[in-house]
Amino acid sequence: MTKSVPEIFGENVFSDEIMKARLPKNVYKTLMNTIQNGRQLDMTTADFVANTMKEWAVEKGATHYTHWFQPLTGSTAEKHDSFITPASKGMAIMEFSGKALVKGEPDASSFPSGGLRQTSSARGYTAWDPTSYCFVKEGSLYIPTVFLSYTGETLDKKTPLLRSMDALSSTAVRFLKMFGNENVTRVTSTVGAEQEYFLIDKDMYDRREDLILTGRTLFGAKPPKGQELDDQYFANLRPRIAEYMADLDEELWKLGIYSKTKHNEVAPAQHEMAPVFTTSNLGADQNELAMEVMEKVALRHNLVCLLHEKPFEGVNGSGKHNNWSMATDDGQNLLDPGDTPMENLQFLTILCALIKGIDEYADLMRISASSAGNDHRLGADEAPPAIISMFLGEELDAVLKAIEEDYVYKTQTREFEIGVNALPSFPKDSTDRNRTSPFAFTGNRFEFRMVGSSDNIACPNALLNTIVAEELSEFTEILEPFSHTDSFENEVKKLLKNVIREHRRIIFNGDGYSHEWVEEAERRGLPNYPSTVDSIPHYTDEKNMRIFRKFGIYRESELIARTEVLLETYSKTIRIEARTMIQMARKQLLPATLDYIRTLSESVAVKKNIGLSSVPEMRMAEKLNDLAEAFYDSIENLETLVNQACEIKEILPQARYFHDKVLSEMERMRTTSDTIERIMPCSKWPIPDYTAMIYNV
Ligand code: ADP
Ligand code: MG
């Protein structure tokens, strides 16, 4: 890096600072009013902004612009138009109008739309989201946009998030007034998403059809050494990884992403990048961008960055810890308990709103982390179980107990004793950490630890915001009549006491990975949806529809459509995986096995001729032959099952069939193949094995 970090940071972003420096004062002011207060932008201002943006982008080498959106495919989408406009005498000029900045009309027919497909025509609209920054990348100006159908239904992940942020802000502002915050005009949800990923050598990757087509290994015997020694977590960075991370940081910084923390994760070849938190909207956009950059930078190092939730069986998969809080425009973090939580009534009320919300809408939180990939992690002793619960820690637990039983809890400041004179002592944190909890309080925010590594975080944050908006609005309805009266404090305490009593069951501080917890959770009546097909249908439960309707997050048609898209995506994912398995088994693995059996048999014949015994060959050939037979049957079975699944016309029964029948046959087939792999010589196995892939970078 030749320039300093502050010099390169955000150099490709049309940032606040650039806008301020380049736009006329009144234009800048109008734009800020749009960004901060959601006022609609007039066309004259839009024209001005567009022109300035174009000039800046052209200086950065851009020749094109693209609306950048997040359809329900799970990836981002872009369609590039050049700034070129014909001028007289066959010349060209570079132009960009406010209209082109604000609105685009891509063909929407090839994007998933669920049931909306029948009712909507092909036309779709993209509309500029001025609350997220535009940026230049690879010769184009990127404009973050929402994506809607001709009939006005949302077809993307950003719109519900923006709607939920508005809902949360307006309810929270009203709620906060009761606690004397007269000056707060906007509350913004914040997110810091810790991103886990794997890096493997590209040459290995290229030889694995399963990784290329599905992002995960569908075959592969466990290596003799996994993660049991815990020697990878936070281990020193090997040179190739360190170079990759340095390169990645630089690229992220240029795009205005505050990449902050990097380290090795638990599994071999697994790593993490965590940025400094920002608003949910920007955080979600930046996470999408970060994932793309991670993949592209890897290629420069002849590496492949795997973002799948479970690329390798037998070692941990990857998630995305979604750190969430709320910030006011006067600088408060609403989840900061302060030094003495018991005296912080506002914080306690918000905390109780969260407790009630997570308990009542646990299914929505579970849904927000549901995908075929993430099903492999949840409940597999490496990520939280599929059961939603909350961890609050010792101190807050004690405070809640005190409220419930009507006494005063005094916070004790405790010093941490290291027992070495030369070392400074420091105050002990009031909460320990619980790595097994799906929704854990970590001192001044909640960490939702269930989200899958490849997921768009817009969905979990939209749902969380909506849930909190609902509870805050309900609390406000109850408490507002007493606001600014002498009985306010008592009424609040009365409410909190009830909430704690009724919703205590969602709080669990023990080991979320244990079997006892599954039983205990069942006794408590907490929902347990082990797989995507179990959870997704609850999206449209009436209680959920009600809050989406109430806050205008989803129309009924939009929600039904989304449910369909999620289930269809599930079925398609399993179908692709199953067909990839069949193909690899038929074209690579079974032929290699049969070949080797032949080699063994030939050896038996040769040895017989010269009077030698050939017990090892015979035993191995026999064993392999039995396995090959089972393998062959499995391939035939799987093919039949996939075909049967494809015959099913209804969406949910089809997804269930894929889950119950196809997936289990895939597991059986893998077990057979992995057993064969363990017997076969390396030189004869046609694809790179686990040791080669995860220990070679
Ligand atoms: P951990 O020890 O949990 O792995 P990291 O430092 O890796 O912690 O990540 C913590 C994440 O939480 C960072 O992205 C950080 O910016 C984010 N974070 C901190 N405060 C807030 C907040 N108020 N709202 C949202 N995210 C936050
Ligand atoms: Mg971390």
XYZ file of C-alpha atoms and ligand atoms in Angstrom:
725
model
C 0.000 0.000 0.000
C 1.656 3.223 -1.098
C -0.952 5.630 0.308
C -1.984 5.843 3.934
C -5.249 4.340 5.139
C -7.016 7.682 5.659
C -6.031 8.589 2.090
C -7.507 5.516 0.500
C -10.481 5.108 2.824
C -13.690 5.703 0.892
C -11.856 6.936 -2.188
C -14.385 5.167 -4.426
C -17.459 6.307 -2.530
C -19.690 9.266 -3.324
C -19.634 10.034 0.364
C -21.106 12.716 2.536
C -17.844 14.597 2.388
C -17.698 14.497 -1.424
C -21.328 15.567 -1.680
C -20.725 18.464 0.647
C -17.643 19.585 -1.230
C -19.094 19.246 -4.718
C -22.774 20.083 -4.508
C -24.085 23.658 -4.257
C -25.091 24.390 -0.648
C -28.855 24.393 -1.227
C -28.739 21.182 -3.272
C -26.695 19.494 -0.565
C -29.184 20.640 2.052
C -32.175 19.328 0.112
C -30.423 16.015 -0.447
C -29.572 15.712 3.249
C -33.195 16.347 4.093
C -34.052 13.366 1.902
C -31.377 11.162 3.398
C -32.020 12.016 7.020
C -35.737 12.742 7.109
C -37.054 10.791 4.157
C -38.316 13.847 2.220
C -38.894 13.112 -1.480
C -36.357 14.536 -3.869
C -37.512 17.001 -6.569
C -36.298 16.541 -10.148
C -34.192 19.698 -10.297
C -32.180 18.560 -7.299
C -31.945 15.044 -8.713
C -30.565 16.434 -11.993
C -27.953 18.395 -10.136
C -26.914 15.438 -7.998
C -26.786 13.135 -11.038
C -24.554 15.464 -12.977
C -22.173 15.965 -10.072
C -22.084 12.243 -9.442
C -21.272 11.552 -13.082
C -18.420 14.070 -13.115
C -16.947 12.531 -9.997
C -17.398 8.979 -11.308
C -15.814 9.807 -14.670
C -12.779 11.217 -12.838
C -12.567 7.828 -11.123
C -12.487 6.117 -14.507
C -16.169 5.194 -14.791
C -17.759 4.965 -18.220
C -20.986 3.293 -17.090
C -23.569 3.443 -14.354
C -25.731 0.700 -12.952
C -28.671 0.458 -10.631
C -27.607 -2.098 -8.055
C -30.337 -4.128 -6.386
C -31.001 -7.212 -4.304
C -33.577 -9.502 -5.921
C -34.887 -12.606 -4.154
C -32.204 -14.752 -5.798
C -29.947 -14.045 -2.850
C -27.298 -12.273 -4.932
C -27.073 -8.697 -6.079
C -28.036 -7.662 -9.607
C -26.653 -5.021 -11.954
C -27.192 -3.902 -15.544
C -24.700 -1.399 -16.904
C -25.485 1.562 -19.185
C -22.794 3.865 -20.455
C -22.948 7.621 -19.910
C -22.526 8.012 -23.657
C -24.964 10.292 -25.467
C -24.655 11.061 -29.195
C -23.670 14.640 -29.993
C -23.485 16.498 -33.275
C -21.025 15.487 -36.028
C -20.908 11.880 -34.822
C -19.320 12.846 -31.519
C -20.290 11.621 -28.074
C -20.651 13.305 -24.704
C -20.995 11.836 -21.237
C -24.405 12.533 -19.712
C -26.378 11.376 -16.708
C -29.811 12.738 -15.849
C -31.712 12.902 -12.578
C -34.339 10.657 -14.100
C -31.773 7.959 -14.861
C -30.382 8.280 -11.344
C -33.730 8.039 -9.599
C -35.498 5.369 -11.619
C -34.664 2.362 -13.796
C -36.877 -0.088 -15.650
C -35.160 -3.457 -15.897
C -37.042 -6.457 -17.208
C -38.228 -8.262 -14.075
C -39.507 -11.439 -15.650
C -36.423 -13.526 -15.002
C -36.186 -12.752 -11.300
C -37.990 -14.890 -8.742
C -41.305 -13.393 -7.729
C -43.226 -16.315 -6.207
C -46.948 -16.176 -6.852
C -46.622 -12.590 -8.074
C -45.431 -13.922 -11.401
C -48.945 -14.500 -12.674
C -50.231 -11.101 -11.733
C -47.282 -8.949 -12.713
C -46.115 -8.159 -16.186
C -42.453 -8.325 -17.099
C -41.825 -4.718 -16.221
C -39.964 -3.957 -13.022
C -38.719 -0.753 -11.482
C -35.591 0.134 -9.604
C -35.605 3.280 -7.498
C -32.584 5.005 -5.980
C -32.122 4.616 -2.250
C -30.316 7.822 -1.272
C -29.732 6.543 2.277
C -26.996 4.226 1.017
C -23.872 5.546 -0.729
C -23.155 5.286 -4.448
C -19.706 4.007 -5.343
C -17.412 3.326 -8.277
C -16.186 -0.180 -8.970
C -14.647 -1.749 -12.088
C -15.479 1.171 -14.345
C -19.083 1.680 -13.264
C -20.958 3.987 -10.940
C -23.051 1.787 -8.644
C -26.368 3.203 -7.459
C -28.066 1.256 -4.634
C -31.750 0.831 -5.461
C -34.914 -0.950 -4.395
C -36.645 -3.258 -6.864
C -40.422 -3.381 -7.423
C -42.843 -4.992 -9.825
C -45.066 -3.049 -12.212
C -47.912 -3.587 -9.747
C -45.905 -2.079 -6.919
C -45.044 -5.298 -5.080
C -41.535 -5.545 -3.690
C -39.285 -8.029 -5.437
C -36.190 -7.403 -3.354
C -34.632 -7.613 0.085
C -33.881 -3.948 0.611
C -37.403 -2.518 0.518
C -38.723 -4.452 3.555
C -35.624 -3.419 5.486
C -36.133 0.261 4.672
C -39.806 -0.010 5.583
C -38.941 -1.695 8.884
C -36.412 1.019 9.707
C -39.081 3.670 9.203
C -41.548 1.705 11.325
C -39.008 1.259 14.073
C -38.014 4.896 14.002
C -41.494 6.338 14.289
C -42.592 3.991 17.073
C -39.337 4.390 18.980
C -39.433 8.181 18.767
C -42.930 8.188 20.253
C -41.884 5.670 22.890
C -38.820 7.676 23.883
C -40.843 10.852 24.412
C -42.458 9.184 27.433
C -39.009 8.927 28.950
C -38.308 12.607 28.429
C -36.409 12.408 25.120
C -38.185 15.351 23.546
C -35.428 16.064 21.031
C -35.072 12.676 19.434
C -36.486 12.799 15.904
C -35.030 9.624 14.418
C -34.022 6.216 15.725
C -31.885 4.057 13.472
C -31.218 0.369 13.802
C -27.541 -0.500 13.563
C -25.699 -3.621 12.503
C -22.194 -5.021 12.528
C -22.062 -8.321 10.667
C -19.135 -10.607 11.443
C -18.520 -12.532 8.254
C -17.038 -16.034 8.319
C -15.532 -17.657 5.231
C -13.236 -20.422 3.982
C -10.267 -20.062 1.648
C -9.006 -22.940 -0.444
C -6.591 -23.242 -3.313
C -8.192 -22.603 -6.677
C -6.509 -25.609 -8.303
C -8.250 -27.899 -5.803
C -11.540 -26.085 -6.249
C -11.425 -26.469 -10.021
C -11.232 -30.227 -9.632
C -14.351 -30.445 -7.448
C -17.584 -30.251 -9.392
C -19.568 -30.165 -6.140
C -17.819 -26.994 -4.987
C -18.205 -25.384 -8.384
C -21.907 -26.184 -8.746
C -23.172 -26.156 -5.160
C -20.595 -24.351 -3.028
C -20.156 -27.324 -0.714
C -18.472 -30.717 -0.792
C -21.069 -33.426 -1.319
C -18.478 -36.174 -0.867
C -15.343 -36.362 1.228
C -14.090 -38.506 4.066
C -13.151 -36.665 7.246
C -9.418 -36.097 7.599
C -7.630 -37.701 10.558
C -7.278 -34.253 12.105
C -10.171 -31.818 12.289
C -10.598 -28.908 14.650
C -10.368 -30.928 17.881
C -7.091 -29.369 19.034
C -8.555 -25.853 18.748
C -5.270 -24.879 17.172
C -6.736 -22.855 14.337
C -8.877 -20.359 16.275
C -6.980 -17.048 16.454
C -3.830 -18.840 15.282
C -1.126 -16.793 13.591
C -1.888 -16.044 9.970
C -0.034 -18.073 7.373
C 1.679 -15.864 4.757
C -0.725 -16.510 1.903
C -3.717 -15.807 4.146
C -2.118 -12.682 5.594
C -1.471 -11.355 2.090
C -5.061 -12.064 1.104
C -6.407 -10.304 4.185
C -4.236 -7.239 3.640
C -5.392 -7.029 0.052
C -9.011 -7.502 1.123
C -8.786 -4.773 3.754
C -7.448 -2.319 1.213
C -10.231 -3.037 -1.272
C -12.914 -2.802 1.413
C -11.507 0.445 2.764
C -11.511 1.984 -0.712
C -15.215 1.178 -0.859
C -15.822 2.862 2.463
C -16.295 -0.357 4.425
C -14.762 -0.106 7.896
C -13.143 -3.530 7.881
C -11.840 -3.756 11.418
C -11.172 -7.265 12.694
C -9.621 -10.259 10.962
C -8.677 -13.614 12.393
C -8.545 -17.341 11.853
C -11.743 -19.109 12.864
C -12.334 -22.498 14.489
C -12.203 -24.788 11.445
C -9.039 -25.314 9.396
C -9.050 -22.897 6.410
C -11.783 -20.801 8.064
C -11.462 -17.070 8.722
C -13.490 -14.016 9.735
C -13.814 -10.357 8.834
C -15.783 -7.949 11.011
C -16.496 -4.339 10.068
C -17.347 -1.464 12.399
C -21.129 -1.287 12.748
C -23.268 1.187 10.824
C -26.967 1.735 9.983
C -28.817 -1.469 9.046
C -29.379 -0.327 5.500
C -25.795 0.615 4.781
C -24.581 -2.377 6.794
C -26.656 -4.755 4.673
C -25.488 -3.180 1.401
C -21.894 -3.198 2.537
C -22.088 -6.816 3.609
C -23.332 -7.788 0.144
C -20.492 -5.793 -1.360
C -17.943 -7.237 1.074
C -18.889 -10.794 0.121
C -18.409 -9.974 -3.542
C -15.036 -8.342 -2.900
C -13.922 -11.295 -0.749
C -14.587 -13.658 -3.638
C -12.901 -11.474 -6.218
C -9.788 -10.706 -4.182
C -9.347 -14.431 -3.498
C -8.990 -15.133 -7.223
C -6.015 -12.763 -7.417
C -4.249 -15.029 -4.933
C -5.249 -18.191 -6.786
C -7.609 -18.879 -3.907
C -11.356 -19.409 -3.788
C -13.407 -17.839 -1.022
C -16.236 -20.160 0.021
C -19.204 -18.428 1.635
C -21.432 -21.496 1.842
C -22.760 -22.329 5.324
C -21.268 -25.807 5.264
C -18.531 -26.344 2.699
C -16.957 -29.239 4.640
C -18.587 -31.903 6.739
C -17.046 -32.725 10.080
C -15.686 -29.240 10.769
C -17.568 -26.069 11.649
C -19.533 -24.287 8.986
C -19.757 -20.522 8.536
C -22.221 -18.047 9.920
C -22.664 -14.346 10.156
C -23.102 -12.894 13.620
C -25.577 -10.088 13.284
C -24.797 -7.541 16.026
C -27.862 -5.346 16.404
C -28.792 -2.231 18.308
C -30.655 1.081 17.969
C -29.168 4.566 17.946
C -30.928 7.908 18.348
C -30.054 10.994 16.366
C -28.879 12.588 19.614
C -26.256 9.901 20.040
C -27.727 7.385 22.485
C -27.205 3.662 22.007
C -30.568 2.425 23.251
C -29.136 -0.904 24.365
C -26.441 0.622 26.540
C -27.506 -0.162 30.122
C -25.122 2.380 31.624
C -23.270 1.715 34.865
C -26.389 0.971 36.886
C -28.986 -0.831 34.790
C -31.455 -1.082 37.675
C -31.838 2.687 37.615
C -32.133 2.880 33.857
C -35.865 2.492 33.364
C -35.759 3.361 29.681
C -33.197 0.639 28.990
C -35.106 -1.922 31.052
C -38.324 -1.183 29.227
C -36.621 -1.614 25.858
C -34.997 -4.814 27.087
C -38.394 -6.150 28.146
C -39.862 -5.170 24.788
C -37.157 -7.311 23.208
C -37.792 -10.219 25.565
C -41.493 -10.150 24.769
C -40.874 -9.691 21.044
C -38.359 -12.500 20.678
C -40.645 -14.837 22.627
C -43.764 -13.994 20.635
C -42.052 -13.948 17.258
C -39.379 -16.595 17.754
C -40.638 -18.242 14.583
C -39.828 -15.139 12.539
C -36.292 -15.013 13.892
C -35.868 -18.674 13.016
C -37.270 -18.059 9.529
C -34.832 -15.206 8.985
C -31.957 -17.702 9.218
C -33.537 -20.503 7.206
C -31.924 -21.922 4.098
C -30.864 -25.303 2.780
C -27.246 -24.392 3.560
C -27.869 -23.179 7.090
C -29.862 -26.316 7.949
C -26.515 -28.121 8.170
C -25.273 -25.804 10.919
C -28.176 -25.101 13.225
C -28.355 -27.649 15.993
C -25.202 -29.427 14.869
C -23.085 -28.448 17.897
C -21.312 -25.667 16.074
C -23.979 -23.017 15.829
C -27.000 -22.246 17.972
C -29.752 -24.843 17.933
C -32.832 -24.244 15.811
C -34.600 -23.181 19.008
C -34.678 -19.454 19.612
C -33.745 -18.289 23.123
C -32.067 -15.253 24.673
C -28.969 -14.896 26.801
C -28.853 -11.863 29.109
C -25.995 -12.630 31.445
C -25.685 -12.622 35.205
C -26.235 -8.965 35.927
C -29.328 -8.366 33.811
C -30.793 -11.597 35.091
C -30.348 -10.334 38.624
C -31.933 -7.010 37.682
C -34.967 -8.710 36.123
C -35.345 -10.878 39.209
C -35.264 -7.762 41.369
C -37.991 -6.114 39.291
C -40.111 -9.218 39.431
C -39.748 -9.535 43.180
C -39.827 -5.851 44.007
C -36.454 -5.151 45.509
C -33.549 -2.983 44.499
C -30.503 -4.575 42.887
C -27.229 -2.766 43.415
C -24.568 -3.086 40.737
C -21.222 -4.021 42.187
C -18.221 -2.803 40.320
C -15.748 -5.593 40.395
C -12.079 -5.400 39.656
C -10.369 -8.091 37.708
C -7.431 -9.508 39.654
C -4.633 -10.833 37.506
C -2.305 -11.446 40.430
C 0.710 -9.792 38.882
C 1.667 -6.431 40.374
C 3.026 -4.923 37.201
C -0.188 -5.493 35.291
C -3.033 -3.029 35.496
C -6.292 -4.146 37.062
C -9.465 -3.374 35.167
C -13.176 -3.473 35.847
C -14.776 -6.806 35.142
C -17.464 -6.954 32.421
C -20.919 -7.373 33.838
C -21.769 -10.116 31.374
C -19.816 -13.173 30.392
C -20.355 -14.482 26.872
C -22.438 -17.397 25.791
C -21.393 -18.738 22.451
C -24.206 -21.261 22.323
C -27.065 -18.764 22.483
C -28.811 -17.670 19.294
C -29.622 -14.219 20.652
C -27.101 -13.004 23.178
C -26.728 -9.695 24.986
C -23.109 -8.599 24.692
C -22.992 -5.488 26.841
C -24.495 -2.825 24.569
C -26.113 -4.767 21.715
C -27.632 -8.129 20.900
C -25.778 -10.616 18.801
C -28.057 -12.750 16.612
C -25.803 -15.694 15.939
C -27.972 -17.836 13.717
C -27.660 -16.123 10.361
C -25.979 -18.133 7.604
C -22.712 -16.926 6.095
C -24.093 -16.416 2.588
C -27.402 -14.853 3.682
C -28.367 -11.287 2.978
C -28.682 -9.689 6.423
C -31.497 -7.435 5.209
C -34.058 -10.102 6.099
C -33.074 -10.806 9.725
C -32.761 -7.097 10.392
C -36.085 -6.256 8.761
C -37.835 -8.878 10.876
C -36.080 -7.851 14.072
C -36.910 -4.192 13.493
C -40.552 -5.036 12.843
C -40.812 -7.140 15.983
C -39.313 -4.378 18.118
C -41.525 -1.750 16.487
C -44.554 -3.853 17.397
C -43.566 -4.233 21.060
C -42.565 -0.598 21.489
C -45.840 0.523 19.991
C -47.760 -1.812 22.270
C -45.869 -0.573 25.337
C -46.507 3.015 24.265
C -50.246 2.382 23.990
C -50.273 1.099 27.562
C -47.958 3.668 29.103
C -48.691 6.882 27.237
C -51.750 7.808 29.343
C -49.462 7.916 32.404
C -46.642 9.713 30.711
C -45.490 12.816 32.640
C -47.603 11.852 35.664
C -46.381 10.774 39.091
C -47.551 7.232 38.542
C -45.524 6.715 35.353
C -42.652 4.897 37.049
C -45.006 2.579 38.891
C -46.952 1.797 35.760
C -43.755 0.990 33.908
C -42.621 -1.343 36.672
C -46.009 -3.029 36.715
C -45.777 -3.621 32.974
C -42.221 -4.935 33.169
C -43.132 -7.308 35.982
C -45.907 -8.808 33.868
C -43.728 -9.101 30.809
C -40.938 -10.805 32.729
C -43.377 -13.283 34.269
C -45.041 -14.121 31.001
C -41.979 -14.291 28.796
C -39.268 -15.542 31.117
C -39.275 -18.853 29.233
C -37.354 -17.328 26.318
C -34.365 -16.543 28.565
C -31.815 -19.318 28.759
C -28.270 -18.908 30.017
C -27.151 -22.520 29.884
C -25.552 -24.620 27.166
C -27.635 -24.249 24.026
C -25.795 -27.124 22.349
C -26.874 -29.675 24.964
C -29.555 -32.328 24.575
C -31.083 -31.316 27.884
C -31.885 -27.918 26.410
C -33.910 -29.429 23.578
C -36.043 -31.247 26.152
C -36.213 -28.261 28.471
C -37.244 -25.977 25.602
C -40.007 -28.368 24.707
C -41.262 -28.293 28.300
C -41.216 -24.491 28.105
C -43.284 -24.646 24.938
C -40.683 -22.932 22.750
C -40.968 -23.730 19.053
C -38.316 -25.999 17.533
C -38.206 -26.012 13.749
C -35.229 -28.160 12.829
C -35.292 -27.446 9.102
C -36.212 -24.814 6.556
C -39.273 -26.758 5.455
C -40.524 -26.762 9.056
C -39.981 -23.054 9.637
C -40.867 -21.251 6.396
C -44.606 -22.108 6.314
C -45.003 -20.125 9.575
C -44.072 -16.921 7.773
C -47.719 -16.450 6.853
C -49.177 -17.344 10.293
C -51.901 -14.843 11.106
C -50.028 -13.273 14.048
C -47.087 -12.580 11.730
C -49.229 -11.273 8.875
C -50.806 -8.906 11.366
C -47.619 -7.065 12.272
C -46.380 -6.955 8.683
C -49.699 -5.433 7.680
C -49.753 -3.054 10.639
C -46.371 -1.527 9.804
C -46.672 -1.819 6.036
C -43.670 -4.141 5.738
C -45.297 -6.722 3.485
C -48.628 -6.876 1.750
C -50.256 -10.265 2.083
C -49.450 -11.066 -1.554
C -45.803 -10.153 -1.011
C -45.480 -12.395 2.001
C -47.094 -15.362 0.283
C -44.808 -14.791 -2.693
C -41.728 -14.713 -0.487
C -42.723 -17.917 1.248
C -43.036 -19.574 -2.127
C -39.695 -18.287 -3.334
C -37.953 -19.543 -0.190
C -39.454 -23.015 -0.484
C -38.818 -23.216 -4.215
C -35.231 -22.148 -3.683
C -34.907 -24.869 -1.076
C -36.180 -27.536 -3.478
C -34.015 -26.290 -6.320
C -30.935 -26.268 -4.110
C -31.423 -29.878 -3.038
C -32.230 -30.868 -6.623
C -28.997 -29.361 -7.912
C -27.015 -30.996 -5.114
C -28.587 -34.396 -5.761
C -27.970 -34.207 -9.499
C -24.404 -33.091 -8.922
C -23.893 -36.119 -6.673
C -25.339 -38.432 -9.285
C -23.108 -36.970 -11.954
C -19.925 -37.116 -9.889
C -20.728 -40.623 -8.726
C -21.426 -41.928 -12.230
C -18.699 -40.134 -14.092
C -15.881 -40.042 -11.567
C -16.219 -41.922 -8.320
C -17.822 -45.205 -9.291
C -15.650 -45.684 -12.421
C -12.542 -45.055 -10.315
C -13.714 -47.633 -7.785
C -14.461 -50.216 -10.450
C -11.111 -49.568 -12.085
C -9.323 -50.212 -8.867
C -11.290 -53.381 -8.264
C -10.121 -54.524 -11.679
C -6.510 -53.679 -10.826
C -6.815 -55.719 -7.651
C -8.365 -58.631 -9.512
C -5.652 -58.536 -12.129
C -3.079 -58.652 -9.409
C -4.791 -61.724 -7.987
C -4.544 -63.426 -11.394
C -0.910 -62.452 -11.904
C 0.123 -63.604 -8.457
C -1.688 -66.883 -8.882
C 0.400 -67.565 -11.997
C 3.621 -67.302 -10.057
C 2.260 -69.168 -7.080
C 1.893 -66.271 -4.631
C -1.014 -65.819 -2.249
C -3.151 -62.707 -2.783
C -5.215 -62.426 0.373
C -5.019 -58.610 0.750
C -6.072 -57.996 -2.835
C -8.917 -60.450 -2.592
C -10.205 -59.027 0.669
C -10.014 -55.472 -0.596
C -11.593 -56.348 -3.903
C -14.431 -58.113 -2.124
C -15.007 -55.270 0.264
C -14.855 -52.656 -2.445
C -17.130 -54.679 -4.654
C -19.797 -54.803 -1.956
C -19.472 -51.077 -1.461
C -19.550 -50.421 -5.190
C -22.778 -52.357 -5.378
C -24.326 -50.299 -2.605
C -23.004 -47.149 -4.257
C -24.560 -48.144 -7.562
C -27.937 -48.845 -5.920
C -27.774 -45.526 -4.161
C -27.206 -43.673 -7.423
C -30.198 -45.372 -9.014
C -32.340 -44.705 -5.946
C -31.383 -41.084 -5.745
C -32.194 -40.551 -9.381
C -35.645 -42.100 -8.950
C -36.318 -39.987 -5.869
C -35.262 -36.760 -7.565
C -37.514 -37.530 -10.508
C -40.395 -38.286 -8.163
C -39.798 -35.034 -6.307
C -39.854 -33.097 -9.562
C -43.252 -34.592 -10.371
C -44.822 -33.006 -7.284
C -46.589 -29.834 -8.323
C -47.382 -28.228 -4.966
C -44.600 -26.191 -3.478
C -44.604 -27.262 0.183
C -45.117 -31.006 -0.392
C -42.330 -30.877 -2.946
C -39.927 -29.191 -0.524
C -40.860 -31.756 2.123
C -40.160 -34.604 -0.255
C -36.777 -33.168 -1.077
C -36.041 -32.847 2.626
C -37.393 -36.192 3.832
C -36.548 -38.475 0.932
C -33.931 -36.941 -1.356
C -31.706 -35.478 1.341
C -31.607 -38.705 3.327
C -30.669 -40.758 0.277
C -27.920 -38.204 -0.412
C -26.589 -38.789 3.083
C -26.652 -42.551 2.601
C -24.824 -42.253 -0.685
C -22.192 -40.031 0.843
C -21.537 -42.468 3.664
C -20.925 -45.246 1.133
C -18.679 -43.110 -1.011
C -16.696 -41.834 1.968
C -16.107 -45.398 3.099
C -14.798 -46.261 -0.357
C -12.564 -43.188 -0.343
C -10.943 -44.329 2.893
C -9.961 -47.635 1.322
C -8.861 -46.374 -2.089
C -5.279 -45.218 -2.752
C -4.903 -41.430 -3.082
C -3.543 -41.748 -6.600
C -6.718 -43.508 -7.687
C -9.267 -41.160 -6.095
C -10.292 -38.720 -8.815
C -11.025 -35.638 -6.663
C -8.920 -33.778 -4.059
C -9.516 -35.029 -0.526
C -10.236 -33.033 2.629
C -6.642 -32.978 3.834
C -5.475 -31.557 0.527
C -8.196 -28.914 0.489
C -8.228 -27.599 4.021
C -4.596 -27.958 5.033
C -2.852 -26.700 1.986
C -3.171 -22.918 2.012
P -16.918 -10.829 18.790
O -15.982 -10.828 19.929
O -18.338 -10.922 19.187
O -16.525 -11.787 17.710
P -16.221 -8.671 16.950
O -15.344 -7.559 17.379
O -15.697 -9.676 15.999
O -16.791 -9.345 18.273
O -17.551 -8.086 16.322
C -18.442 -7.311 17.039
C -19.300 -6.569 16.049
O -20.327 -5.856 16.758
C -18.533 -5.513 15.252
O -18.946 -5.559 13.918
C -18.983 -4.227 15.938
O -18.871 -3.087 15.130
C -20.430 -4.560 16.228
N -21.088 -3.612 17.153
C -20.556 -2.952 18.200
N -21.450 -2.095 18.729
C -22.595 -2.195 17.995
C -23.870 -1.546 18.005
N -24.167 -0.618 18.905
N -24.766 -1.917 17.060
C -24.477 -2.851 16.155
N -23.303 -3.482 16.099
C -22.359 -3.170 16.992
Mg -15.847 -12.058 16.008
